[in-house]
Amino acid sequence: SAVISQKPSRDICQRGTSLTIQCQVDSQVTMMFWYRQQPGQSLTLIATANQGSEATYESGFVIDKFPISRPNLTFSTLTVSNMSPEDSSIYLCSARQGGDNEQFFGPGTRLTVL
Amino acid sequence: KNEVEQSPQNLTAQEGEFITINCSYSVGISALHWLQQHPGGGIVSLFMLSSGKKKHGRLIATINIQEKHSSLHITASHPRDSAVYICAAYHRLWETSGSRLTFGEGTQLTVNP
C-alpha cells in the first residue's frame, strides 16, 4: 500500500489569490491524480499528473486554472489559481501503482475561498 | 446517468444494527473499491474486489459480476462507523491497458448510540 500526505490540510484564502497544495507519497508510484470534491458531492477528477511532462486534464479543467507539477515518482503539486468562492472544495491527491492496482487517497486539503 | 449508483443516499441506524449499502454499475469493470470518508475529508480504502466476498472485522463486501452489483455490510454497527461510504468502479480502458475510476455519490451513514 501507499501512504499519501498532503499539505496544507486546510486553508482559508482570499478571492483572487492562488494556493499550491503539495502531495507526497511514501513510495514510488506510476500514476498520481488530483480530485476535487465540492460540498455534498462525490469526487471529480481534475487531472492525471504525469512525471516529466504536462498533466492530462479532464473536460472542464484547464492548466491555467489548475497548474500541476510532478517532478518525480513520489511528489506532485496542484495550484488553484485566481481563486473564487466557487473553488471552495476538498482537493484530494491520489496514487496508484500501475493500471489495475488499488488506488490510494491522501487526507485531502479543505479549501475555503472568501 | 452516473455509471455507478449507490443506495441509500442517507442511512440512520441504531447502534448494533446490521447495515447494508448497495452499489450498482452499468458497464463492465475490472474491480470495485469501497471507500470510507470521515468528516475531515480523508478517504480510507476498505476493500478492493473483483469477485466473491471479502471480510475484515465487522465489514463484509460482496460483488456479483453478472448482476453488476456490490454490497457493503456492517455487522454490529457502532457510532464510530458514522461516515460517508463510497463505491468506486475501475472501468477498463482498452486503449491504454489501464483503468479509470468512477465514483458513486456516496452513502452518509449515521449510527446513533
Short mmCIF file of C-alpha atoms in Angstrom, two decimals:
data_model
loop_
_atom_site.label_atom_id
_atom_site.label_comp_id
_atom_site.label_asym_id
_atom_site.label_seq_id
_atom_site.Cartn_x
_atom_site.Cartn_y
_atom_site.Cartn_z
CA SER A 1 0.00 0.00 0.00
CA ALA A 2 0.97 3.64 -0.34
CA VAL A 3 0.71 6.32 2.32
CA ILE A 4 -0.09 9.76 0.97
CA SER A 5 0.33 13.06 2.80
CA GLN A 6 -0.90 16.47 1.74
CA LYS A 7 -0.02 20.00 2.79
CA PRO A 8 -1.78 22.13 3.85
CA SER A 9 -4.61 20.18 5.43
CA ARG A 10 -6.86 23.22 5.22
CA ASP A 11 -6.66 26.88 4.29
CA ILE A 12 -8.84 29.95 4.08
CA CYS A 13 -7.91 32.20 1.18
CA GLN A 14 -8.98 35.49 -0.28
CA ARG A 15 -10.58 35.80 -3.70
CA GLY A 16 -8.05 36.35 -6.49
CA THR A 17 -5.13 34.67 -4.74
CA SER A 18 -3.53 31.29 -5.52
CA LEU A 19 -2.80 28.28 -3.34
CA THR A 20 -0.38 25.44 -4.00
CA ILE A 21 -1.15 22.05 -2.49
CA GLN A 22 1.63 19.53 -2.05
CA CYS A 23 1.26 15.77 -2.24
CA GLN A 24 3.90 13.32 -1.06
CA VAL A 25 3.72 9.53 -1.47
CA ASP A 26 5.87 7.26 0.68
CA SER A 27 6.81 5.04 -2.26
CA GLN A 28 7.32 5.43 -5.99
CA VAL A 29 4.07 5.23 -7.92
CA THR A 30 3.38 5.25 -11.61
CA MET A 31 0.17 7.24 -11.51
CA MET A 32 -0.86 10.29 -9.48
CA PHE A 33 -4.19 12.07 -9.69
CA TRP A 34 -5.85 15.20 -8.36
CA TYR A 35 -9.54 15.23 -7.47
CA ARG A 36 -11.96 17.91 -6.35
CA GLN A 37 -14.87 17.21 -4.06
CA GLN A 38 -17.37 20.03 -3.84
CA PRO A 39 -19.64 20.22 -0.78
CA GLY A 40 -22.08 17.33 -0.66
CA GLN A 41 -20.82 15.82 -3.89
CA SER A 42 -18.65 12.94 -4.98
CA LEU A 43 -15.12 13.13 -6.32
CA THR A 44 -14.39 14.67 -9.70
CA LEU A 45 -11.08 14.01 -11.43
CA ILE A 46 -9.22 17.22 -12.25
CA ALA A 47 -6.17 15.73 -13.94
CA THR A 48 -3.63 12.96 -14.07
CA ALA A 49 -0.19 14.21 -13.04
CA ASN A 50 2.44 12.87 -15.42
CA GLN A 51 6.04 12.61 -14.34
CA GLY A 52 8.28 14.74 -16.52
CA SER A 53 5.52 16.01 -18.79
CA GLU A 54 2.37 18.11 -18.78
CA ALA A 55 -0.61 16.84 -16.82
CA THR A 56 -3.61 15.35 -18.60
CA TYR A 57 -6.69 17.41 -17.76
CA GLU A 58 -10.30 16.26 -17.70
CA SER A 59 -13.04 18.10 -19.52
CA GLY A 60 -13.86 21.34 -17.74
CA PHE A 61 -10.43 21.78 -16.16
CA VAL A 62 -7.61 23.80 -17.69
CA ILE A 63 -3.93 24.20 -16.99
CA ASP A 64 -4.13 27.96 -16.46
CA LYS A 65 -6.55 27.49 -13.58
CA PHE A 66 -5.06 24.30 -12.11
CA PRO A 67 -1.36 24.06 -12.96
CA ILE A 68 0.15 20.77 -11.84
CA SER A 69 3.73 19.68 -11.39
CA ARG A 70 5.16 16.21 -10.95
CA PRO A 71 8.94 16.35 -10.79
CA ASN A 72 9.43 12.73 -9.69
CA LEU A 73 7.61 9.49 -8.88
CA THR A 74 6.67 10.44 -5.30
CA PHE A 75 5.69 14.11 -5.37
CA SER A 76 3.17 16.38 -7.07
CA THR A 77 1.69 19.83 -6.59
CA LEU A 78 -1.64 21.32 -7.59
CA THR A 79 -2.11 25.08 -7.72
CA VAL A 80 -5.56 26.62 -7.59
CA SER A 81 -5.12 29.94 -9.35
CA ASN A 82 -7.08 33.19 -9.16
CA MET A 83 -9.45 31.66 -6.66
CA SER A 84 -13.14 32.43 -6.33
CA PRO A 85 -15.66 31.19 -3.74
CA GLU A 86 -16.72 28.51 -6.24
CA ASP A 87 -13.31 26.89 -5.76
CA SER A 88 -14.14 26.11 -2.13
CA SER A 89 -13.81 22.32 -2.02
CA ILE A 90 -11.78 19.46 -0.71
CA TYR A 91 -8.84 18.71 -3.00
CA LEU A 92 -7.56 15.15 -2.85
CA CYS A 93 -4.35 13.67 -4.14
CA SER A 94 -4.45 10.02 -5.15
CA ALA A 95 -1.94 7.48 -6.37
CA ARG A 96 -1.87 4.08 -8.00
CA GLN A 97 0.92 1.68 -8.74
CA GLY A 98 0.09 0.51 -12.25
CA GLY A 99 -3.08 0.48 -14.31
CA ASP A 100 -5.14 -2.11 -12.44
CA ASN A 101 -3.79 -1.82 -8.94
CA GLU A 102 -5.55 -0.38 -5.91
CA GLN A 103 -5.79 3.39 -5.79
CA PHE A 104 -4.96 5.23 -2.57
CA PHE A 105 -6.04 8.65 -1.39
CA GLY A 106 -4.49 11.42 0.62
CA PRO A 107 -6.15 13.10 3.62
CA GLY A 108 -7.38 15.99 1.48
CA THR A 109 -6.96 19.74 1.62
CA ARG A 110 -10.06 21.63 2.67
CA LEU A 111 -10.05 24.99 0.88
CA THR A 112 -12.37 27.87 1.71
CA VAL A 113 -12.30 30.95 -0.51
CA LEU A 114 -13.82 34.14 0.89
CA LYS B 1 -26.88 8.95 -15.58
CA ASN B 2 -23.93 8.10 -13.35
CA GLU B 3 -22.18 4.87 -14.29
CA VAL B 4 -22.09 3.97 -10.59
CA GLU B 5 -25.24 4.21 -8.49
CA GLN B 6 -25.38 3.87 -4.71
CA SER B 7 -28.28 3.40 -2.36
CA PRO B 8 -29.41 4.63 0.00
CA GLN B 9 -28.06 8.18 -0.08
CA ASN B 10 -28.59 8.56 3.65
CA LEU B 11 -28.91 5.89 6.30
CA THR B 12 -29.54 6.26 10.01
CA ALA B 13 -29.22 3.25 12.28
CA GLN B 14 -29.17 2.38 15.94
CA GLU B 15 -26.01 1.00 17.46
CA GLY B 16 -25.84 -2.75 16.96
CA GLU B 17 -27.91 -2.86 13.78
CA PHE B 18 -26.83 -4.67 10.63
CA ILE B 19 -26.15 -2.20 7.81
CA THR B 20 -26.24 -2.77 4.06
CA ILE B 21 -25.17 -0.28 1.42
CA ASN B 22 -25.70 -1.15 -2.23
CA CYS B 23 -23.79 -0.24 -5.37
CA SER B 24 -24.67 -0.99 -8.97
CA TYR B 25 -22.76 -0.18 -12.11
CA SER B 26 -23.82 -0.03 -15.73
CA VAL B 27 -20.79 -1.26 -17.66
CA GLY B 28 -18.19 -3.96 -17.21
CA ILE B 29 -15.48 -3.28 -14.69
CA SER B 30 -12.16 -4.82 -13.70
CA ALA B 31 -12.66 -4.25 -9.96
CA LEU B 32 -14.74 -2.37 -7.42
CA HIS B 33 -13.48 -0.34 -4.49
CA TRP B 34 -15.28 0.51 -1.26
CA LEU B 35 -14.01 3.66 0.45
CA GLN B 36 -14.79 5.39 3.74
CA GLN B 37 -14.66 9.15 4.15
CA HIS B 38 -14.80 10.81 7.56
CA PRO B 39 -15.91 14.41 8.13
CA GLY B 40 -12.32 15.67 7.94
CA GLY B 41 -12.24 14.65 4.29
CA GLY B 42 -9.62 11.92 4.22
CA ILE B 43 -10.51 8.73 2.36
CA VAL B 44 -9.67 5.27 3.66
CA SER B 45 -9.65 2.19 1.46
CA LEU B 46 -11.87 -0.58 2.85
CA PHE B 47 -11.97 -3.23 0.14
CA MET B 48 -10.99 -3.74 -3.44
CA LEU B 49 -12.63 -6.78 -5.02
CA SER B 50 -13.27 -8.24 -8.41
CA SER B 51 -15.25 -11.33 -7.42
CA GLY B 52 -16.86 -13.09 -4.47
CA LYS B 53 -16.62 -11.75 -0.97
CA LYS B 54 -14.12 -10.14 1.38
CA LYS B 55 -14.32 -9.71 5.14
CA HIS B 56 -12.38 -7.52 7.52
CA GLY B 57 -13.54 -7.35 11.10
CA ARG B 58 -17.19 -6.25 11.12
CA LEU B 59 -17.14 -5.26 7.46
CA ILE B 60 -18.08 -7.55 4.60
CA ALA B 61 -18.09 -6.69 0.90
CA THR B 62 -19.62 -8.82 -1.84
CA ILE B 63 -19.76 -8.46 -5.57
CA ASN B 64 -21.86 -10.17 -8.25
CA ILE B 65 -20.23 -9.56 -11.62
CA GLN B 66 -23.15 -10.96 -13.65
CA GLU B 67 -25.66 -8.69 -11.92
CA LYS B 68 -23.21 -5.73 -11.84
CA HIS B 69 -23.90 -5.23 -8.16
CA SER B 70 -21.91 -4.97 -4.95
CA SER B 71 -22.89 -4.61 -1.31
CA LEU B 72 -21.09 -3.41 1.78
CA HIS B 73 -22.33 -4.84 5.07
CA ILE B 74 -21.51 -3.66 8.57
CA THR B 75 -22.36 -6.03 11.40
CA ALA B 76 -22.97 -4.80 14.94
CA SER B 77 -22.76 -1.17 13.84
CA HIS B 78 -21.18 1.39 16.16
CA PRO B 79 -21.29 5.21 16.27
CA ARG B 80 -17.66 5.30 15.11
CA ASP B 81 -18.85 3.73 11.83
CA SER B 82 -20.60 7.02 11.04
CA ALA B 83 -19.04 8.27 7.81
CA VAL B 84 -19.66 8.55 4.09
CA TYR B 85 -19.19 5.26 2.25
CA ILE B 86 -18.27 5.50 -1.41
CA CYS B 87 -18.14 2.78 -4.02
CA ALA B 88 -15.85 3.30 -6.98
CA ALA B 89 -15.60 1.17 -10.09
CA TYR B 90 -12.46 0.52 -12.10
CA HIS B 91 -13.54 0.76 -15.73
CA ARG B 92 -11.02 -0.78 -18.06
CA LEU B 93 -9.53 1.48 -20.72
CA TRP B 94 -8.68 -0.86 -23.56
CA GLU B 95 -6.67 1.77 -25.41
CA THR B 96 -4.18 2.15 -22.57
CA SER B 97 -4.46 -1.20 -20.77
CA GLY B 98 -5.19 0.82 -17.64
CA SER B 99 -8.43 1.65 -15.89
CA ARG B 100 -10.47 4.70 -14.96
CA LEU B 101 -12.07 5.10 -11.53
CA THR B 102 -15.72 6.21 -11.42
CA PHE B 103 -17.30 7.13 -8.11
CA GLY B 104 -20.75 6.70 -6.71
CA GLU B 105 -22.42 9.63 -4.96
CA GLY B 106 -21.73 8.18 -1.53
CA THR B 107 -23.92 7.00 1.34
CA GLN B 108 -23.98 9.08 4.50
CA LEU B 109 -24.24 6.65 7.41
CA THR B 110 -25.13 7.84 10.90
CA VAL B 111 -25.13 5.33 13.73
CA ASN B 112 -26.79 6.57 16.90
CA PRO B 113 -25.85 5.24 20.34
#
